[in-house]
Short mmCIF file of C-alpha atoms (C1' of nucleotides) in Angstrom, two decimals:
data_model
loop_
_atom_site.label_atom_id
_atom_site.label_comp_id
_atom_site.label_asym_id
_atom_site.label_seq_id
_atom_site.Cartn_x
_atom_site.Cartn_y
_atom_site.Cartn_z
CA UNK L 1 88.17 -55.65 110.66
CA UNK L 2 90.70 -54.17 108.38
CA UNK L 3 90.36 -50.90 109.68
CA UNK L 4 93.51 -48.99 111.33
CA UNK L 5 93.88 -47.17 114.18
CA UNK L 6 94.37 -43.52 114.32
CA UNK L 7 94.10 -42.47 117.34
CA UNK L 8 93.48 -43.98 121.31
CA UNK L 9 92.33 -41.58 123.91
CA UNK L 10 92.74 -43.44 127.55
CA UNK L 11 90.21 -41.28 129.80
CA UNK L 12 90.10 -43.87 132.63
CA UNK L 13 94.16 -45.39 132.77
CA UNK L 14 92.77 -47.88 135.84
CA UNK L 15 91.31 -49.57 133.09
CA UNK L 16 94.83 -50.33 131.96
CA UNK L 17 96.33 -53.65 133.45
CA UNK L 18 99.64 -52.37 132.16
CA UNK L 19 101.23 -48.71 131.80
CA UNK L 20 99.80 -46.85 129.95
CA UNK L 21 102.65 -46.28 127.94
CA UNK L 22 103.31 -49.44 127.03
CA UNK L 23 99.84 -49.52 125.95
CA UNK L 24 99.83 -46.66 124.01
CA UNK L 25 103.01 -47.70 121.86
CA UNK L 26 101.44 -51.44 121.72
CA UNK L 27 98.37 -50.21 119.88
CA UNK L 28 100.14 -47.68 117.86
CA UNK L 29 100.15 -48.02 113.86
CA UNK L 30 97.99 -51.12 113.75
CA UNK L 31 94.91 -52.30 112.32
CA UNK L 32 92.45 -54.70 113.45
CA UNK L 33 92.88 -57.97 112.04
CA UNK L 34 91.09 -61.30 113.91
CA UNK L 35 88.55 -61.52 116.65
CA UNK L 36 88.47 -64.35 119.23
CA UNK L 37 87.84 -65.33 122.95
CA UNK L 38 89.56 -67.16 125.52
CA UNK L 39 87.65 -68.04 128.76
CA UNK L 40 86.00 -63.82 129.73
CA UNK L 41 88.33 -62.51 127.75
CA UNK L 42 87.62 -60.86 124.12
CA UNK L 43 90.35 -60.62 121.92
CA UNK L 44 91.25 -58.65 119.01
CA UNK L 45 94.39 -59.01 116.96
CA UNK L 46 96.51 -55.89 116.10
CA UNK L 47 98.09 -56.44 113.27
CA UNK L 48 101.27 -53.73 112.77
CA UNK L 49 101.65 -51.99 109.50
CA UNK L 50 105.63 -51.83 110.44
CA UNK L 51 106.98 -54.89 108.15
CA UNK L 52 108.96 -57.56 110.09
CA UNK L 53 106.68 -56.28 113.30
CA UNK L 54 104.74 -59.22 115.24
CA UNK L 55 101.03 -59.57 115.77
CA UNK L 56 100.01 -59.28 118.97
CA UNK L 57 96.51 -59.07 121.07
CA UNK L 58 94.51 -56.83 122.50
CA UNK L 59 92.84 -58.47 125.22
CA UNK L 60 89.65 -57.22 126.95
CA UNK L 61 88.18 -58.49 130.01
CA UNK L 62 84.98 -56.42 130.48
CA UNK L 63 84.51 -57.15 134.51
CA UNK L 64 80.65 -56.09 135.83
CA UNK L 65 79.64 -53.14 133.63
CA UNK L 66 81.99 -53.09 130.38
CA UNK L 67 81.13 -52.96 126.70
CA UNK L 68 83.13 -52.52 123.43
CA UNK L 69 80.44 -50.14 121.33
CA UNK L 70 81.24 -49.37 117.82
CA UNK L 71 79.96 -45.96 116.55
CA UNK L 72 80.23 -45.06 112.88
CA UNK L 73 81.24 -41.58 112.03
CA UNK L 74 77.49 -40.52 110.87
CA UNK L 75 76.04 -41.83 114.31
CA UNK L 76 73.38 -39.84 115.46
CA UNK L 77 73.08 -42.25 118.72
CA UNK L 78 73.96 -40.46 121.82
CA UNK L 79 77.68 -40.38 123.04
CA UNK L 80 78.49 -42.96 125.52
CA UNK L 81 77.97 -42.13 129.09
CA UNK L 82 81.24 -43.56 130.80
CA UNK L 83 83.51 -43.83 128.14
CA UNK L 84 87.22 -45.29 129.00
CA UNK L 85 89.04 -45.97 125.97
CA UNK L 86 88.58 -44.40 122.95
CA UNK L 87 89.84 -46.15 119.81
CA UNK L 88 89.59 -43.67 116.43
CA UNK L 89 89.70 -45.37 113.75
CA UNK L 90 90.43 -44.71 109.40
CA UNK L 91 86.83 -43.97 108.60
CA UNK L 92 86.04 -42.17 111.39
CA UNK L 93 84.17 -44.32 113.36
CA UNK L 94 84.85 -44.93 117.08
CA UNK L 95 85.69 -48.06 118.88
CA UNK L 96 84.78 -47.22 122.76
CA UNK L 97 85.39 -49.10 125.86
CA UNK L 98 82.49 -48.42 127.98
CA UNK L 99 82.84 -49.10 131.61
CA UNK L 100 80.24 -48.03 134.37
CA UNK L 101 81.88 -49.66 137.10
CA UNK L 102 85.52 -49.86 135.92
CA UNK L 103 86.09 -53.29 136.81
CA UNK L 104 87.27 -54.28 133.59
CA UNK L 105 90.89 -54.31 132.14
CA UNK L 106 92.39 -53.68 128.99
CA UNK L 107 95.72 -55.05 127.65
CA UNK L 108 98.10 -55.60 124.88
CA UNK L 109 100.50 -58.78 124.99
CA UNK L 110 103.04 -59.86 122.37
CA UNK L 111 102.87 -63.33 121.01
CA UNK L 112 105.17 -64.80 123.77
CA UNK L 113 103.09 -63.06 126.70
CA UNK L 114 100.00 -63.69 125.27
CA UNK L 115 100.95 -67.57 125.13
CA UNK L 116 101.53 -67.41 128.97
CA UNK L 117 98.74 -65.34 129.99
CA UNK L 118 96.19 -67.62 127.97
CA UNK L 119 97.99 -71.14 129.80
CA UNK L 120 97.41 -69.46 133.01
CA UNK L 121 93.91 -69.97 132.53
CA UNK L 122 92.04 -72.94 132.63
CA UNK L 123 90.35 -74.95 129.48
CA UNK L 124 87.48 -73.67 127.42
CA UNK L 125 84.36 -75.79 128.64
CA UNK L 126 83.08 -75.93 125.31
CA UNK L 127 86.19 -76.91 123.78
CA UNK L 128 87.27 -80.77 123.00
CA UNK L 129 90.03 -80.33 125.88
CA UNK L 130 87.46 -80.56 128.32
CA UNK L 131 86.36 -83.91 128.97
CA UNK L 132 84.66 -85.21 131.89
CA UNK L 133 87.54 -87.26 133.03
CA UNK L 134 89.81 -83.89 132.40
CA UNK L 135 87.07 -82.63 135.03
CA UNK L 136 87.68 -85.84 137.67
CA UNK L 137 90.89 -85.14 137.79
CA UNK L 138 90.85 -81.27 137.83
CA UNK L 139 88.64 -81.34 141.22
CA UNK L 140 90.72 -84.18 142.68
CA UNK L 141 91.58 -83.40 146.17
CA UNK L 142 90.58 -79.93 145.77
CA UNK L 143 88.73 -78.47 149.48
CA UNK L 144 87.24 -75.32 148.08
CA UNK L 145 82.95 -75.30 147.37
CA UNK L 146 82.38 -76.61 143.92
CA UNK L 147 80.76 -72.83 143.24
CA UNK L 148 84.03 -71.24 144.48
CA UNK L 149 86.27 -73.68 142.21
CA UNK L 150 83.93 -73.03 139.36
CA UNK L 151 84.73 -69.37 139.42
CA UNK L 152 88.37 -69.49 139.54
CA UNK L 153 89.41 -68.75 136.13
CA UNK L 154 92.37 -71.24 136.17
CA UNK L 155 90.39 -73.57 136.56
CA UNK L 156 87.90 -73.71 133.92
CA UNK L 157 87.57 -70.41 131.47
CA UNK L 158 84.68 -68.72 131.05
CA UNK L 159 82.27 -69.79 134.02
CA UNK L 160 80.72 -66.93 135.83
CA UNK L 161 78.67 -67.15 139.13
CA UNK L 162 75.32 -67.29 136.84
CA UNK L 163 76.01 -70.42 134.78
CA UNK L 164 78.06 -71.66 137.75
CA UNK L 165 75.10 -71.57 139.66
CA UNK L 166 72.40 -73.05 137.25
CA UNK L 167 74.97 -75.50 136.57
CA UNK L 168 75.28 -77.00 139.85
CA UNK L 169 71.24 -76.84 139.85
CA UNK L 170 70.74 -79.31 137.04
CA UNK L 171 73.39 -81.59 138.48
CA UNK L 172 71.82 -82.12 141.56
CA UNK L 173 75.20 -80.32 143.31
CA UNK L 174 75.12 -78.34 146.54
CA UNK L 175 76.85 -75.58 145.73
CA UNK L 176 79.07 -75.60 149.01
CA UNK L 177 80.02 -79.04 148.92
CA UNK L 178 84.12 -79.27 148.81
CA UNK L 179 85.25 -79.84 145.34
CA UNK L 180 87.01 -82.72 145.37
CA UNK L 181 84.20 -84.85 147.36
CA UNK L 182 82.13 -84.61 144.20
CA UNK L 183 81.70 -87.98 143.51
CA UNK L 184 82.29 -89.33 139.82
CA UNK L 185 78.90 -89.82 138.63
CA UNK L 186 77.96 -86.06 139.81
CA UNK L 187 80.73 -84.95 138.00
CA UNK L 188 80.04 -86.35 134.53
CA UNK L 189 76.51 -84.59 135.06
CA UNK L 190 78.14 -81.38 136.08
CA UNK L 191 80.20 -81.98 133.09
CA UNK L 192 77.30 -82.18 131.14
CA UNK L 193 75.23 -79.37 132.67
CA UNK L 194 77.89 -76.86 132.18
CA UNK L 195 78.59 -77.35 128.40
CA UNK L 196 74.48 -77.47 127.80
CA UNK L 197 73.84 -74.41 129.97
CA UNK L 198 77.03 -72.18 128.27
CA UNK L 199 75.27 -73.57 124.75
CA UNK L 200 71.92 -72.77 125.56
CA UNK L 201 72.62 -69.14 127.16
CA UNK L 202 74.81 -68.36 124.41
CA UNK L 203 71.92 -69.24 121.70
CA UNK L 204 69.34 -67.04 123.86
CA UNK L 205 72.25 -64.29 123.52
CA UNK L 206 73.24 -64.03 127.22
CA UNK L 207 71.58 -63.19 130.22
CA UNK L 208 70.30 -59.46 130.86
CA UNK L 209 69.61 -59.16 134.35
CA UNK L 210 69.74 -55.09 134.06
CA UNK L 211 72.85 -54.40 132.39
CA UNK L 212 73.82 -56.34 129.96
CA UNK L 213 73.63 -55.84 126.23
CA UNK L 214 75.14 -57.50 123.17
CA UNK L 215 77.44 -55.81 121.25
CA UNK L 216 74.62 -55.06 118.92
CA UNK L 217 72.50 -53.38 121.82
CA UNK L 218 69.95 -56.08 122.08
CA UNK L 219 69.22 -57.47 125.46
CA UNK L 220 69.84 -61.59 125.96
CA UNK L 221 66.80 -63.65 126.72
CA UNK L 222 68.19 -66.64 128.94
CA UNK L 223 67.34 -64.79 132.54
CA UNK L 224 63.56 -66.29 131.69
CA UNK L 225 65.13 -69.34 131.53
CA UNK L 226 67.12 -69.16 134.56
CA UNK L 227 66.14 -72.46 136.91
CA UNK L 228 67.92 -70.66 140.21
CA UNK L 229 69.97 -67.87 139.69
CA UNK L 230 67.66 -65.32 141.37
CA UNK L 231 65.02 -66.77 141.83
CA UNK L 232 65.05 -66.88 146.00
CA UNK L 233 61.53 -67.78 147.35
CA UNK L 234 60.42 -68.71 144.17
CA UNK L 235 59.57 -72.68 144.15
CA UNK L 236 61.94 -74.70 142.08
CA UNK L 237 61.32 -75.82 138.95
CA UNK L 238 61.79 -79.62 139.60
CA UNK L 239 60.17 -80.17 143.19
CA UNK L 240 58.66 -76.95 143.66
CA UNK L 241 60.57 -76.32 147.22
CA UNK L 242 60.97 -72.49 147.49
CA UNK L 243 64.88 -71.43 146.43
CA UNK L 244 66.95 -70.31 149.18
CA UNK L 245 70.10 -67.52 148.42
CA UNK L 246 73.22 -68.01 150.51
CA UNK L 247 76.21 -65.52 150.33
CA UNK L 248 79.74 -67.40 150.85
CA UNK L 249 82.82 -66.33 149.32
CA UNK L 250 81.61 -62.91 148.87
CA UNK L 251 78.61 -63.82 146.10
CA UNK L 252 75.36 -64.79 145.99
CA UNK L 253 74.83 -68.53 145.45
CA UNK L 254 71.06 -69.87 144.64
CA UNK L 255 69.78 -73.51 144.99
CA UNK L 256 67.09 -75.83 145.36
CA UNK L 257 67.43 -77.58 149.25
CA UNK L 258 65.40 -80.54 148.03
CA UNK L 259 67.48 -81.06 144.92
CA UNK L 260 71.07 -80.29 145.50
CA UNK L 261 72.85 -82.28 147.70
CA UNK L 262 75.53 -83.50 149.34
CA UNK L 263 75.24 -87.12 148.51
CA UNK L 264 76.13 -89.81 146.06
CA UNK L 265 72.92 -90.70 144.98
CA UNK L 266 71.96 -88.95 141.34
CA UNK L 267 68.28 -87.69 142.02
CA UNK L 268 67.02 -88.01 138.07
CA UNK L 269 66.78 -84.91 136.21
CA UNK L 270 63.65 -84.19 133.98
"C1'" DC E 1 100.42 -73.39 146.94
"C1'" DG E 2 95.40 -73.19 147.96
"C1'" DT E 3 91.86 -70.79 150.12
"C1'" DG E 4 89.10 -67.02 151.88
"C1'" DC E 5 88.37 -62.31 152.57
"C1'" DC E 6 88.49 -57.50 151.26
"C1'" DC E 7 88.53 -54.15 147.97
"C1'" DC E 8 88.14 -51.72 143.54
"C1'" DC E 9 83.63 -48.46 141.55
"C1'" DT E 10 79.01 -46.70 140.25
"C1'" DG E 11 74.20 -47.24 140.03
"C1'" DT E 12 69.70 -48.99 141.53
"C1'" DC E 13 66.28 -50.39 144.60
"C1'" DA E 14 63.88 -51.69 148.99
"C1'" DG E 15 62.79 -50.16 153.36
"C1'" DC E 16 62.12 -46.68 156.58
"C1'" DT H 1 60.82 -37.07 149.11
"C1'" DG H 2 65.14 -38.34 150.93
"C1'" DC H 3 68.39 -41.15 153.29
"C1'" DT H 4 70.80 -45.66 154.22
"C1'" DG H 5 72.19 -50.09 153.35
"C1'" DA H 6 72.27 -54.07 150.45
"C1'" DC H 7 73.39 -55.79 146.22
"C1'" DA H 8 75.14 -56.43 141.25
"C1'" DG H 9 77.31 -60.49 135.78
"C1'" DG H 10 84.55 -60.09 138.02
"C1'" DG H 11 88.97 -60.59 139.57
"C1'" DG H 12 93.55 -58.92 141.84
"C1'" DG H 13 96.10 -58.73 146.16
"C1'" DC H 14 97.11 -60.21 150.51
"C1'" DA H 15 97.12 -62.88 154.95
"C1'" DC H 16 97.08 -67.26 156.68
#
DNA sequence: CGTGCCCCCTGTCAGC
DNA sequence: TGCTGACAGGGGGCAC
């Protein structure tokens, strides 16, 4: 934080969700002032040294195979294999956007922008917005599978097709069942489920199934603690049935056939 | 408007 | 050993 920014070398612009010279004039002359999050998204404020100029966000959504790696200019670590975005900053360190894949996106929005991009996404499930009733009334009438409706960012922010999935588990949910047939008391455990799994896999650090790495390098130990998420023929941890994987809506969805259901009836959780 | 499907891209691994 | 196909944590665009 503090530090400005001297230089940005775009190696990959498909990593840009906007032109890349718009980009390149966003980020010019700033420094980098406050970190934050909203839903997948990482943020980091730009503050300009131009007086009378606004704040504004950088706003990094790191897709399969990003990460944001910070390299100080007496690294001796090996350079990044697939850099995209190169950020050079005042003491010669490095901020790099690191994307295997290249699903990710990078952009910068202005205050007003950045206000409607943010409301076009759903509330933060750990946030005091997000109440079960909010939830109730959220799914109402809704036909999509609950695991679909889970992953649509404007729904709820932040839910990926892991925690979506292990979610659903501990609720007792089959993962296909339409969204709005949920009944109420399902929904205040789903409610439940998904705040204590996003708490609990962000205190382990994340999940590393290969790939993933915290921004300090270290891998994130919640995949032991996974109860479904790929775990097919393995026997689940509540009844000991053997998992089944189904594929619908293009992704992998794991659950228990003796514990997630259709019905009303709330099997009790141990 | 909501939903479902395809695609973007690279790397890894199982099976043959 | 080498080839092929399946699969991977996400999300935008488009047809219906």
């Amino acid at each position: 934080m503090g530090r400005s920014i001297e230089r940005v070398e775009v190696l990959h612009a498909d990593l840009l969700a906007q032109p890349e010279k718009q980009f390149r004039s966003a980020v010019r002359r700033t420094s980098l002032g406050a970190v934050g999050r909203r839903g997948k998204n990482l943020l980091l404020e730009l503050l300009p040294q131009a007086a009378g100029a606004h704040p504004r966000q950088l706003v990094i959504n790191l897709g399969m195979s990003g990460r944001l790696l910070h390299r100080s200019a007496t690294s001796d670590a090996p350079p990044p294999t697939h850099p995209g975005v190169r950020f050079r900053l005042d003491d010669g360190s490095v901020l790099v956007y690191h994307d295997i894949r290249r699903f990710g996106r990078l952009q910068v929005l202005e205050s007003d922008p950045f206000q409607r991009w943010s409301r076009t996404l759903g509330p933060e499930p750990l946030g005091g917005g997000f109440t079960a009733d909010r939830l109730r009334r959220d799914l109402a009438g809704s036909s999509a599978p609950i695991r679909s409706w889970l992953l649509d960012q404007r729904k709820i922010a932040g839910v990926g097709n892991i925690y979506a999935n292990e979610a659903l588990f501990m609720a007792g949910i089959d993962p296909r069942m339409p969204a709005g047939e949920v009944s109420s008391d399902r929904v205040a455990s789903l409610h439940r489920a998904l705040r204590s799994v996003l708490r609990e896999a962000i205190e382990a650090q994340g999940t590393t199934l290969r790939d993933y790495r915290t921004a300090q390098g270290w891998e994130g130990s919640y995949a032991a603690r996974l109860r479904v998420y790929g775990r097919e023929g393995e026997p689940c941890p509540r009844c000991r049935t053997l998992i089944v994987r189904l594929v619908f809506g293009g992704r992998s969805a794991f659950l228990c056939p003796e514990c997630q259901s259709y019905g009303s009836h709330s099997p009790t959780r141990g």
